[in-house]
Short mmCIF file of C-alpha atoms and ligand atoms in Angstrom, two decimals:
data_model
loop_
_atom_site.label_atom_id
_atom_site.label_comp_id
_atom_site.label_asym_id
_atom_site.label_seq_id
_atom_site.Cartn_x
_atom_site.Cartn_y
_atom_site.Cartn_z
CA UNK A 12 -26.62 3.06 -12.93
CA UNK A 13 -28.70 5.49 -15.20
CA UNK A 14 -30.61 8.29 -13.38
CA UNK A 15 -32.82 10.78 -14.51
CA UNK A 16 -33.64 13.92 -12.44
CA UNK A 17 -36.32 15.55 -12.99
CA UNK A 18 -36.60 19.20 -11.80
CA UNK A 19 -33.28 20.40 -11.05
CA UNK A 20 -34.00 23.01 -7.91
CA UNK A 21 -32.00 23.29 -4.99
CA UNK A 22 -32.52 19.52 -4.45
CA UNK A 23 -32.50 18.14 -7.36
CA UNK A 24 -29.29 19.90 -8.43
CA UNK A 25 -27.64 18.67 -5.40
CA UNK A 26 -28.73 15.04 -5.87
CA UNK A 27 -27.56 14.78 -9.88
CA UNK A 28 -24.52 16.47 -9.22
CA UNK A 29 -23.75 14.28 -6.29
CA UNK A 30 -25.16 11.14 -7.62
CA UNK A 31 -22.64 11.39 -10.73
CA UNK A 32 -19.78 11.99 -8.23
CA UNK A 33 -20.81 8.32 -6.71
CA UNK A 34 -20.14 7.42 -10.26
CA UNK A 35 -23.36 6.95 -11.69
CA UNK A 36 -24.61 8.42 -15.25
CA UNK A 37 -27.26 11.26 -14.33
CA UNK A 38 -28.92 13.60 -17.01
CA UNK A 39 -30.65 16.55 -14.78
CA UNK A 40 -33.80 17.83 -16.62
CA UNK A 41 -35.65 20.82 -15.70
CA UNK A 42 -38.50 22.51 -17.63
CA UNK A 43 -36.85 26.14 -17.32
CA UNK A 44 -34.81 26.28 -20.74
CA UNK A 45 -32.96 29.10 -19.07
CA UNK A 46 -31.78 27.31 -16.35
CA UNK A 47 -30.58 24.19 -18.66
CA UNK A 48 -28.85 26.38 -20.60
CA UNK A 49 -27.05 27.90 -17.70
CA UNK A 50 -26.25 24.76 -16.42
CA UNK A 51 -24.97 23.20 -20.41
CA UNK A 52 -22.50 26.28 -20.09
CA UNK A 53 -21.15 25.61 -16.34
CA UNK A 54 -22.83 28.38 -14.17
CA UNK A 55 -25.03 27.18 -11.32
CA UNK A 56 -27.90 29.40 -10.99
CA UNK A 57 -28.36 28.90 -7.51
CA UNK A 58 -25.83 29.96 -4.38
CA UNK A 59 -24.57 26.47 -3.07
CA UNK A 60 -21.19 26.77 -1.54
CA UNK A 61 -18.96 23.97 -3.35
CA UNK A 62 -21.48 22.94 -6.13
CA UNK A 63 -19.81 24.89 -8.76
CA UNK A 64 -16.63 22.69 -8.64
CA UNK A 65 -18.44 19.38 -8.28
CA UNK A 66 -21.01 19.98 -10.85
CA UNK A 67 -18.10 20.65 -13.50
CA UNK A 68 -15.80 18.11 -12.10
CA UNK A 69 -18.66 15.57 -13.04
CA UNK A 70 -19.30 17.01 -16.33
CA UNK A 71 -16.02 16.72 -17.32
CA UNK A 72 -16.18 12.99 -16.19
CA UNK A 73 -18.73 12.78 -18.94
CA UNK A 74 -21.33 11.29 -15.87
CA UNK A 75 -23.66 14.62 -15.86
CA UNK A 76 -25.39 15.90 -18.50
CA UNK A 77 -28.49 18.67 -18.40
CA UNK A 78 -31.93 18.18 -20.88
CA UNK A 79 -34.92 20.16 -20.79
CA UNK A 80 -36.93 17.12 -22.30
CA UNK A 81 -37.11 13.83 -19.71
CA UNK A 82 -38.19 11.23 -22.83
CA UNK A 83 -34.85 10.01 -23.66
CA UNK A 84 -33.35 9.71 -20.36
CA UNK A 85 -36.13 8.49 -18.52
CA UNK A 86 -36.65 6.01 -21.51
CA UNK A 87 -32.83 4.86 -20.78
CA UNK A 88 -32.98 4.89 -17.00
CA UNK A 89 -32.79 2.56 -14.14
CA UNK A 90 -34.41 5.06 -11.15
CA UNK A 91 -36.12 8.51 -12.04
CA UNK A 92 -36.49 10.89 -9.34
CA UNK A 93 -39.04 13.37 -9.40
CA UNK A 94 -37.44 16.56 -7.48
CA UNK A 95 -39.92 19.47 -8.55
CA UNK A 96 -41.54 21.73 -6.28
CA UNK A 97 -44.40 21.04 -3.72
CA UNK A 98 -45.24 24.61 -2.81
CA UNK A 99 -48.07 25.30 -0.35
CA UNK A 100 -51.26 25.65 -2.32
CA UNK A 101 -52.83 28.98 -2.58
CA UNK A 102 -55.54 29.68 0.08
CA UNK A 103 -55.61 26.69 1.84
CA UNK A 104 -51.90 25.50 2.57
CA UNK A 105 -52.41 21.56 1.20
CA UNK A 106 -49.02 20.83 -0.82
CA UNK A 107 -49.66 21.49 -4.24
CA UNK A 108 -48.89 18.66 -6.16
CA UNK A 109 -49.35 19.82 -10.02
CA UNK A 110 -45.61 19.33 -10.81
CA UNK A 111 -45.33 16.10 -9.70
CA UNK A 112 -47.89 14.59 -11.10
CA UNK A 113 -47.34 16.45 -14.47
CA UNK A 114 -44.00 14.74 -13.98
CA UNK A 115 -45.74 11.55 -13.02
CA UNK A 116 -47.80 11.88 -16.40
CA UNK A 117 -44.54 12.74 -18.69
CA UNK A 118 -42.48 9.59 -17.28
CA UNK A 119 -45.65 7.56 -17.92
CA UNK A 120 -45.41 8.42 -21.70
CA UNK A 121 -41.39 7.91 -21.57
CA UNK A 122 -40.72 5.05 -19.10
CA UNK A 123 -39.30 1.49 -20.79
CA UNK A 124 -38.46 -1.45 -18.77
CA UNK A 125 -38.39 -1.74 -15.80
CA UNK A 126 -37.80 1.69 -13.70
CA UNK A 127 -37.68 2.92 -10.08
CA UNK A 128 -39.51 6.12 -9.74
CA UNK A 129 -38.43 7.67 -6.26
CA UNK A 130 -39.93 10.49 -5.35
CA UNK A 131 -37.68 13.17 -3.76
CA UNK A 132 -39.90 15.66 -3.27
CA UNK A 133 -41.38 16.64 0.10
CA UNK A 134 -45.38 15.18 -0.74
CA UNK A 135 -48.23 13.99 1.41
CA UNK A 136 -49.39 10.54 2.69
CA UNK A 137 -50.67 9.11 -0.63
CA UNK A 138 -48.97 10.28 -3.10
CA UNK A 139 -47.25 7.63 -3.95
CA UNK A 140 -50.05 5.79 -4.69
CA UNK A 141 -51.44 8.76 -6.95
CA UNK A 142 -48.21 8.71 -8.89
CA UNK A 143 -48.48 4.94 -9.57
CA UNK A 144 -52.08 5.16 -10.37
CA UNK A 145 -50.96 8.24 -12.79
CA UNK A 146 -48.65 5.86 -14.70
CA UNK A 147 -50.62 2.78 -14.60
CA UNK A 148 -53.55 4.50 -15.99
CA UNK A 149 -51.45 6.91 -18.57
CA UNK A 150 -49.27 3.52 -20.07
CA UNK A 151 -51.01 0.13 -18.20
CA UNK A 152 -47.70 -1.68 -19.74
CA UNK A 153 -45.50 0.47 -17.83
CA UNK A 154 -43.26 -1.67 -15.21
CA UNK A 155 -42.46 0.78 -12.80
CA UNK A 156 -42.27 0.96 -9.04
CA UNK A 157 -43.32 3.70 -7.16
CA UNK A 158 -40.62 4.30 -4.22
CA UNK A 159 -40.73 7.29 -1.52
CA UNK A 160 -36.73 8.79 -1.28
CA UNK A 161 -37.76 11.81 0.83
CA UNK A 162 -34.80 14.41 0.70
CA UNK A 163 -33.22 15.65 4.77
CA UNK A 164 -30.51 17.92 2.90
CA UNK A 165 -29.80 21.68 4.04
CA UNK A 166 -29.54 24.42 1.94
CA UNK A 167 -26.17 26.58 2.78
CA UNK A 168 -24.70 22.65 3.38
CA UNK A 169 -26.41 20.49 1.00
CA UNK A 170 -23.57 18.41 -0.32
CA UNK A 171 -21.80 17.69 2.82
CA UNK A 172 -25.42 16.62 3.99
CA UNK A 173 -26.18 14.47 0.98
CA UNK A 174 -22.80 12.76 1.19
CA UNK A 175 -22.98 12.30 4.69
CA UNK A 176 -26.60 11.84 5.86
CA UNK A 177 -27.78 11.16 9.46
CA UNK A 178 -30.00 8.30 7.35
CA UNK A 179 -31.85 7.63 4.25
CA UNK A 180 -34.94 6.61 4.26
CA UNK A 181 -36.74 4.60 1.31
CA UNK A 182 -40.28 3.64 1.24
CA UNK A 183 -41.58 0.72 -0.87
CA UNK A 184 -43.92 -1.11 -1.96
CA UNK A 185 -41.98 -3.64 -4.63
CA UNK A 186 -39.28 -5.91 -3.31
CA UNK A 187 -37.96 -5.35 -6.94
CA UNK A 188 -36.60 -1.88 -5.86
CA UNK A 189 -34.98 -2.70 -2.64
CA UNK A 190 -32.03 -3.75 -4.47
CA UNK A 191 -32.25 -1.32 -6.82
CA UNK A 192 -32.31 1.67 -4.15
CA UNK A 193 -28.94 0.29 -2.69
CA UNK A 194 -27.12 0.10 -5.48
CA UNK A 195 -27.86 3.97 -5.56
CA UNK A 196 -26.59 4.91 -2.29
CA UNK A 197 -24.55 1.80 -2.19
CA UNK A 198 -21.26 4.68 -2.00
CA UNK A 199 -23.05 5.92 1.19
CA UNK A 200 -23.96 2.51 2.31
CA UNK A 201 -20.56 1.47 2.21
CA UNK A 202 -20.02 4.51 4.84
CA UNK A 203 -22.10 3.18 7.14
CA UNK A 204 -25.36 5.27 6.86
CA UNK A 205 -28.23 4.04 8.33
CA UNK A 206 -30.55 2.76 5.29
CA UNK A 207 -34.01 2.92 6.46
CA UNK A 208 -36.57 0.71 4.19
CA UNK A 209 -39.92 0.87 4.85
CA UNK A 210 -43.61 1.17 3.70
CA UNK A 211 -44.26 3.63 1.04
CA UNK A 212 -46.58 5.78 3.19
CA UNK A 213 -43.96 5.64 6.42
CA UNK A 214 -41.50 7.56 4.54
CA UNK A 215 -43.84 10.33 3.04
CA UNK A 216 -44.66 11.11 6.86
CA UNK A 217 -41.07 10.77 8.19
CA UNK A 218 -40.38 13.49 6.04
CA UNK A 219 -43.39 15.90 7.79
CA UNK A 220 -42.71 14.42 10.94
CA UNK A 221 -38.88 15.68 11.16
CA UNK A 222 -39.03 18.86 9.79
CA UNK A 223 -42.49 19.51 12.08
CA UNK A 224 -40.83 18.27 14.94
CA UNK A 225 -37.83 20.90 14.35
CA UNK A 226 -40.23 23.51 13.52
CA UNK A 227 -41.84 23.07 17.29
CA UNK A 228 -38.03 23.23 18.60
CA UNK A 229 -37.36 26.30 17.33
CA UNK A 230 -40.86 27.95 17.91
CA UNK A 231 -40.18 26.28 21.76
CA UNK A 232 -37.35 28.05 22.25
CA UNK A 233 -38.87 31.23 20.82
CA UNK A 234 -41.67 31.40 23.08
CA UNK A 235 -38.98 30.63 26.32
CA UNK A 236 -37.40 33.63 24.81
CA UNK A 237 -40.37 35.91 24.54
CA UNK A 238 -40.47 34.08 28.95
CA UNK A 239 -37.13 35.41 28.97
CA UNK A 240 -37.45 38.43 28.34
CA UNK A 241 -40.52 38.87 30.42
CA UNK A 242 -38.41 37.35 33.56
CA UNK A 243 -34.93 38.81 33.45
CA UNK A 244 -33.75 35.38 32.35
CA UNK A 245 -31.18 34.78 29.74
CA UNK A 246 -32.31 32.15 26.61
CA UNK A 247 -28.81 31.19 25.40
CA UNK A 248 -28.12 29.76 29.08
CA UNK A 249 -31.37 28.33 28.98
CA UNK A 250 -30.88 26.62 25.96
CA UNK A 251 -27.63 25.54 26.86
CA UNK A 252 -28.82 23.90 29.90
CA UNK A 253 -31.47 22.35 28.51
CA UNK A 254 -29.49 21.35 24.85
CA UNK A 255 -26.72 19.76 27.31
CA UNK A 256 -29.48 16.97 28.00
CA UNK A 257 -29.02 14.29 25.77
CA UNK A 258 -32.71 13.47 25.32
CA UNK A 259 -33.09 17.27 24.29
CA UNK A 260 -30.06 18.36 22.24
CA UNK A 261 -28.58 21.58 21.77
CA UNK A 262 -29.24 21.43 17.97
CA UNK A 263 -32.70 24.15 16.90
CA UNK A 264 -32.79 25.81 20.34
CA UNK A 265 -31.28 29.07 18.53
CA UNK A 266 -33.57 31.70 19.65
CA UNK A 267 -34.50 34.23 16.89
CA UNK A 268 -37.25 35.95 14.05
CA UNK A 269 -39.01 32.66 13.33
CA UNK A 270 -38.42 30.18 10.98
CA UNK A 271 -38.63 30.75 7.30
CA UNK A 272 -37.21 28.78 4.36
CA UNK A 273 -39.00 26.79 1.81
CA UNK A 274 -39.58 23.64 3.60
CA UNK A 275 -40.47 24.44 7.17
CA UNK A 276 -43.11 26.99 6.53
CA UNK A 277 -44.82 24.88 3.92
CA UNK A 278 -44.24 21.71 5.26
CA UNK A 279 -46.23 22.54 8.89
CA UNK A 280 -48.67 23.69 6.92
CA UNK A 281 -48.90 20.84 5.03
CA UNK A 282 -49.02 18.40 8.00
CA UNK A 283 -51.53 20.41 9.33
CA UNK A 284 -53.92 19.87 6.58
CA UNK A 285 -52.71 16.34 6.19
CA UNK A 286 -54.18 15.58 9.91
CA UNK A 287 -57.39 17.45 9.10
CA UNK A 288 -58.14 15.21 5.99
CA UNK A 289 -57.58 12.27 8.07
CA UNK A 290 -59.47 12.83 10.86
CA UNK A 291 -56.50 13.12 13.01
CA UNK A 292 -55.21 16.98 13.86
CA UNK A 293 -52.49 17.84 14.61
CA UNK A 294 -52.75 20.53 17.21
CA UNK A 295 -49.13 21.11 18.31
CA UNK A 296 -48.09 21.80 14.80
CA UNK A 297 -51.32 23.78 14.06
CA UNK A 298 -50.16 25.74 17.28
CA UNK A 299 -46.91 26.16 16.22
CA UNK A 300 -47.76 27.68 12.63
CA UNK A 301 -49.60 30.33 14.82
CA UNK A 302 -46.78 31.32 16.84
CA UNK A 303 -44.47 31.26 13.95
CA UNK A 304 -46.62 33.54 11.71
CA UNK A 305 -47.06 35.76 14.29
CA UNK A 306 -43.35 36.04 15.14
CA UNK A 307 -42.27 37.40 11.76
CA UNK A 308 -44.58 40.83 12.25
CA UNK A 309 -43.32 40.49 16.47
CA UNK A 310 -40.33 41.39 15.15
CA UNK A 311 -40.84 44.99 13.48
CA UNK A 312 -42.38 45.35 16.28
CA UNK A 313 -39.75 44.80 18.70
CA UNK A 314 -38.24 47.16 16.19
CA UNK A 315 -40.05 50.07 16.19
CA UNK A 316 -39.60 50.01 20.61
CA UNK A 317 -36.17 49.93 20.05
CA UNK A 318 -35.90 53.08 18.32
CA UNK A 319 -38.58 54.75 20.62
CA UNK A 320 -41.57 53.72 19.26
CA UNK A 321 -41.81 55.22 16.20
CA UNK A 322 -40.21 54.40 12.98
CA UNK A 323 -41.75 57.41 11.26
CA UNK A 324 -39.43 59.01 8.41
CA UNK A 325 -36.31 56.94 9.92
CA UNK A 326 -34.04 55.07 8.37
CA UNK A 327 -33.21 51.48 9.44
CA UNK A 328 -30.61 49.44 7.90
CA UNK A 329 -30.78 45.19 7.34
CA UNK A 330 -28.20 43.22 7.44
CA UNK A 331 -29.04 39.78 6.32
CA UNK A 332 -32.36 38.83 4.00
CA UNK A 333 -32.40 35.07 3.08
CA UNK A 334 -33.87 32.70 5.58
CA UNK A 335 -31.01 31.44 6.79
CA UNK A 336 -26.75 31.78 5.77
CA UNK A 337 -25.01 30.63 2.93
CA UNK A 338 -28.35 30.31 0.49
CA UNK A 339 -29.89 32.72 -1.89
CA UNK A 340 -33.60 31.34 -1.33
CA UNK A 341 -34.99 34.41 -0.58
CA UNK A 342 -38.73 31.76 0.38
CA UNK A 343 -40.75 32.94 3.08
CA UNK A 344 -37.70 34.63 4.88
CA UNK A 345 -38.23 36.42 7.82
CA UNK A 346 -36.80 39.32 6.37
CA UNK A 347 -39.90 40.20 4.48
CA UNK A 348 -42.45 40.26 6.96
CA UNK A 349 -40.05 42.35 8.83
CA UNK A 350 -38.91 44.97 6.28
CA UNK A 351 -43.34 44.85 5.49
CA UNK A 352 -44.01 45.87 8.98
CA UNK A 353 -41.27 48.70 9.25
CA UNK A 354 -42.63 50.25 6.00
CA UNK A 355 -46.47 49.98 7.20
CA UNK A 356 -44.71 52.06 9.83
CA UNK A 357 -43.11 54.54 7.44
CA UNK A 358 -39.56 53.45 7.76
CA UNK A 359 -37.45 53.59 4.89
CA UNK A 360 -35.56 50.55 4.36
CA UNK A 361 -32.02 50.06 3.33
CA UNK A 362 -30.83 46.22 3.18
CA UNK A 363 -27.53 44.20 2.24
CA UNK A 364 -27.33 40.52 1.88
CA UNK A 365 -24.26 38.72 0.67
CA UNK A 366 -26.31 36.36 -1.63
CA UNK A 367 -30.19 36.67 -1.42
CA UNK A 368 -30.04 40.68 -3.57
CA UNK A 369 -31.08 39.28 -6.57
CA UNK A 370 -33.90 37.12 -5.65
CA UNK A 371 -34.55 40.02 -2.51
CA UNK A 372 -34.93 42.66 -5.61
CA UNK A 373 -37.74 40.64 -7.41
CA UNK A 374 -39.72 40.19 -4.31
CA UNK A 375 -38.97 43.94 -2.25
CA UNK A 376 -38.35 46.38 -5.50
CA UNK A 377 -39.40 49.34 -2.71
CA UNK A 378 -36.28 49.48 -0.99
CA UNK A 379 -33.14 50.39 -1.34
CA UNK A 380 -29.68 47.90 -1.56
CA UNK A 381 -26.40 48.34 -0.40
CA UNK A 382 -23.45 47.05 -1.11
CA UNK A 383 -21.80 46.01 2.76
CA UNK A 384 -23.33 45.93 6.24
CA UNK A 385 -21.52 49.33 6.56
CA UNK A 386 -23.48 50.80 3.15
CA UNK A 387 -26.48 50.13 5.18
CA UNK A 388 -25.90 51.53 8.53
CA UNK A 389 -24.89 54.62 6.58
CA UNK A 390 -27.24 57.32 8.52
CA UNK A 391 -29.35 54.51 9.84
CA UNK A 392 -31.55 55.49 12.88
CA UNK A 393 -30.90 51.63 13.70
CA UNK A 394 -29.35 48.69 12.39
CA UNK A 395 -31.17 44.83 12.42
CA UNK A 396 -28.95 41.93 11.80
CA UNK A 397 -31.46 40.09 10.52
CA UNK A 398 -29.56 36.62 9.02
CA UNK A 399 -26.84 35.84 10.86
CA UNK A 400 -23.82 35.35 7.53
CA UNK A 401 -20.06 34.56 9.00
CA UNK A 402 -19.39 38.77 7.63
CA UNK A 403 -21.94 40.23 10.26
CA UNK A 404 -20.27 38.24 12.91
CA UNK A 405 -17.17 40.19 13.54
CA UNK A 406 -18.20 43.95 12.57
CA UNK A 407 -16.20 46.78 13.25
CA UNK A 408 -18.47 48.20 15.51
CA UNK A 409 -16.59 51.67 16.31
CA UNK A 410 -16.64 51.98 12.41
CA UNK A 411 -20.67 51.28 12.43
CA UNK A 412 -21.40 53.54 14.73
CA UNK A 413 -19.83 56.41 13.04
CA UNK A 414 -21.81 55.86 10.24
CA UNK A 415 -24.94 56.06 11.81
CA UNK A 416 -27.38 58.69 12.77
CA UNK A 417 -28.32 56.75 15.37
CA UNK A 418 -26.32 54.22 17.87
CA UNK A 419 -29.62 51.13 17.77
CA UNK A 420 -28.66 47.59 17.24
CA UNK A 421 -31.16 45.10 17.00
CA UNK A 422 -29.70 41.77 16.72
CA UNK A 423 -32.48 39.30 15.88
CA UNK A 424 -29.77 36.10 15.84
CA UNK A 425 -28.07 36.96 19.44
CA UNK A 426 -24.56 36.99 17.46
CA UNK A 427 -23.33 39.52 19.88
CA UNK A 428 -22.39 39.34 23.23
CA UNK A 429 -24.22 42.48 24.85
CA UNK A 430 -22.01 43.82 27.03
CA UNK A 431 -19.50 44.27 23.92
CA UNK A 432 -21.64 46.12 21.53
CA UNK A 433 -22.90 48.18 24.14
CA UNK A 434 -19.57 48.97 25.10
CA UNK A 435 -19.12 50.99 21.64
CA UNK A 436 -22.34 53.11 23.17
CA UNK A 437 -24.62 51.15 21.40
CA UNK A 438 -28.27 50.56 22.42
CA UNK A 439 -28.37 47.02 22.00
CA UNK A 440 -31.39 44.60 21.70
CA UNK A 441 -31.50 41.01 21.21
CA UNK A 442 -33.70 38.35 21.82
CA UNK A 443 -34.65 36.56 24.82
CA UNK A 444 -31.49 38.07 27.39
N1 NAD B 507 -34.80 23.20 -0.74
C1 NAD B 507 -34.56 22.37 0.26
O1 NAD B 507 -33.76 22.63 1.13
C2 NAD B 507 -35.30 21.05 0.35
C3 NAD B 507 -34.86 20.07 1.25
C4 NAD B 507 -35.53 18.86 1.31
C5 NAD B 507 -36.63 18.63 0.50
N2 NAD B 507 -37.07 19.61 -0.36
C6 NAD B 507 -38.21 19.32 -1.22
O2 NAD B 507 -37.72 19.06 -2.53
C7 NAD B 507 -38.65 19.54 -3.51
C8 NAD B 507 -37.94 20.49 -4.47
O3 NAD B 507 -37.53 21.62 -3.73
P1 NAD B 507 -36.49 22.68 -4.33
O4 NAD B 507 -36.18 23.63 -3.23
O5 NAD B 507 -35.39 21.96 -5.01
O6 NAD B 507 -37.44 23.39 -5.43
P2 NAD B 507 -37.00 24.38 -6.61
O7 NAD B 507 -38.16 25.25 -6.83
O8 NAD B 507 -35.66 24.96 -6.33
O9 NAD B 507 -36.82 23.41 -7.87
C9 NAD B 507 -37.86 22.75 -8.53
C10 NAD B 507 -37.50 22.67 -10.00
O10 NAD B 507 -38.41 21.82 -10.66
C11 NAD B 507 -38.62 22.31 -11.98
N3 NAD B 507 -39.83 21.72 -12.57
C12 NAD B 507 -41.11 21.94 -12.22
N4 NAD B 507 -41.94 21.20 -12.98
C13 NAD B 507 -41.16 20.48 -13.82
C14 NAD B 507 -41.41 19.52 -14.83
N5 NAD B 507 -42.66 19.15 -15.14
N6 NAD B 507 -40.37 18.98 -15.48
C15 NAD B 507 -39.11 19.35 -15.18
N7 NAD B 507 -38.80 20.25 -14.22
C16 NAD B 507 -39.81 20.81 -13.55
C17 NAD B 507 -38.66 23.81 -11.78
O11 NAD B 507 -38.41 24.51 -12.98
C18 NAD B 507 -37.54 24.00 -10.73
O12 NAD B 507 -36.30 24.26 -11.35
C19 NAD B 507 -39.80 20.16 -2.72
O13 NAD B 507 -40.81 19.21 -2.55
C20 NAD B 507 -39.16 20.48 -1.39
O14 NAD B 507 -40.10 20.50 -0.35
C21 NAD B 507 -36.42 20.80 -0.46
#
């Protein structure tokens, strides 16, 4: 088939590059000339283990291309999928749809027989109707349909996920692109995952639904921590006992800073605002953006008591910055509210991330980088593993310590079993045990 991609982020990268490797002919378009031109000459501009090879295996193949103008391959194409950004809108946290429907308006202009438009992006209830009511009114001889292809993918794991989804799910409205849709995936289908078809409107709030329902998991598990801690109980055996219960799961009951990311954050907010339009609220997740906000600043907080309650003219070394491993997305990581409260506190800040420096630099210029985990414990009054990469997981700790002014670890992602770093003389503080 011919597919167009338009926006070529995080997800949309993953699903051209991915797409061509099922052996369909994908142009990836993106309105960043910079990043097209990147991509023309090989490099990936964004951390994605195993994209690199994949991207240029399918170039080679002659099935991927790159454009920064949609007209002639949405003009060729069988299914366009819009995959630009849906950030939260400033000042009242409804998603902002301007990119889509400036895509929506573009592919209205471009579009020639008939085309599947499946929108990839993460968008409210509704949208799908705007988007056809953008085309229909833009080019009334347009034959498109309007299809809801909401993306479940993780960053840090995004083409294992793609390839291997738990399900897809596709929302329609035309019987026309029912067929069309599984002739996509029909490489996936083949491999037994779960096709979901279903209304239009269904899908946009599957997508909300999941990702608010693992935003409550983790904030659950959070708050039994904060109970732990309060109790002289221990969280990871509590969440073991509880995850070993089918109906429960052990998946998201990883007690830690609060979630951050670009999707959770946004997304709960989005719900939330969804429910108040319709009359319907949504109080758990309205609850559980509380909590979550709150968290972030908890944890300079928790901090600052570590190293005696004040963080005055100390130094305190990060290890870890993006919201999660094996990403560069720097978005609404918990890192920054973190790092923000030690410095209201007059801490100087010294961090090291494998991946997230570059984006970290353009969003934290006050602080300074280093270029290991042991670079920033040098003459730390205390050290916060912050994001929990495979390197922080098996530090020297004798070698740490002797780098430090201070012996303080504060280990936000329970990666360490107490009783060993505390066996190096550490002070040791984690979360919830
Ligand atoms: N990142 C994730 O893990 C993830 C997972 C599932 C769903 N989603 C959803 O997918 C969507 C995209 O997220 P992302 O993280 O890939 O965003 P991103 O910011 O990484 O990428 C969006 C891209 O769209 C481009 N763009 C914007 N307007 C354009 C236009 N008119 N024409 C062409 N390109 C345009 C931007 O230049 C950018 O490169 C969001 O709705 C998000 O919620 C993201």
């Amino acid at each position: 088939m011919k597919i167009a991609v338009v926006g070529s982020g995080y997800v949309g990268l993953v699903t051209g590059v991915c797409l061509a490797d099922f052996g369909h002919d994908v142009v990836c378009i993106d309105k960043d000339a910079a990043k097209i031109e990147a991509l023309r000459q090989g490099m990936v501009p964004i951390y994605e283990p195993g994209l690199d090879e994949l991207l240029k295996s399918n170039v080679s193949a002659g099935r991927l291309s790159f454009s920064g103008e949609l007209g002639d391959a949405v003009a060729a194409a069988d299914v366009v999928f819009i995959a630009v950004g849906t950030p939260s809108r400033r000042g009242d946290g409804h998603a902002d749809l301007t990119y889509v429907h400036a895509v929506a308006r573009e592919v209205a202009e471009a579009v020639s027989g008939f085309t599947v438009v499946a929108t990839k992006s993460t968008v409210p209830v509704g949208t799908g109707d705007d988007v056809a009511h953008i085309i229909a009114t833009a080019n009334p001889d347009a034959d498109v349909a309007v299809v809801s292809n909401p993306e479940f993918l993780r960053e840090g794991a995004a083409i294992e996920d793609f390839k291997h989804p738990d399900r897809i799910v596709i929302g329609i409205e035309d019987e026309r692109a029912r067929e069309v849709m599984m002739e996509v995936y029909r490489p996936l289908y083949l491999n037994q995952a779960p096709l979901q078809f279903t209304r239009r409107r269904t899908a946009e709030l599957i997508k909300y639904a999941a990702n608010a329902f693992l935003a409550m998991k983790i904030t659950f598990i959070n708050e039994v921590a904060d109970l732990c801690e309060a109790t002289g109980a221990d969280v990871q055996e509590v969440a073991r006992g509880i995850g070993l219960d089918n109906r429960i799961g052990p998946k998201f009951l990883h007690a830690g800073p609060g979630y951050g990311g670009s999707c959770f954050p946004k997304d709960t907010r989005a719900l939330v605002k969804i429910g108040q339009d319709f009359d319907s609220p949504m109080r758990l997740v309205e609850t559980t953006v509380a909590i979550n906000d709150h968290r972030k600043r908890a944890m300079a907080r928790k901090v600052i008591a570590a190293c005696g309650g004040d963080v005055r003219g100390k130094t305190i070394g990060v290890l870890g910055l993006t919201f999660k491993p094996n990403t560069d997305d720097m978005r609404e990581a918990p890192s920054l509210d973190i790092i923000r409260g030690l410095q209201d506190r007059g801490a100087d800040v010294v961090a090291y991330d494998p991946q997230g420096m570059t984006a970290a630099q353009e969003l934290m210029a006050d602080i300074s980088y280093a270029d290991s985990a042991y670079d920033a414990a040098r003459n730390a009054d205390a050290v916060v593993l912050v994001t929990e990469w495979n390197e922080f997981r098996s530090l020297d700790l004798e070698r740490l310590k002797s780098l430090m002014r201070a012996p303080v670890f504060i280990d936000l992602r329970n990666v360490y079993p107490p009783h060993e770093v505390e066996r190096h003389g550490f002070t040791y503080v984690s979360v919830g045990r």
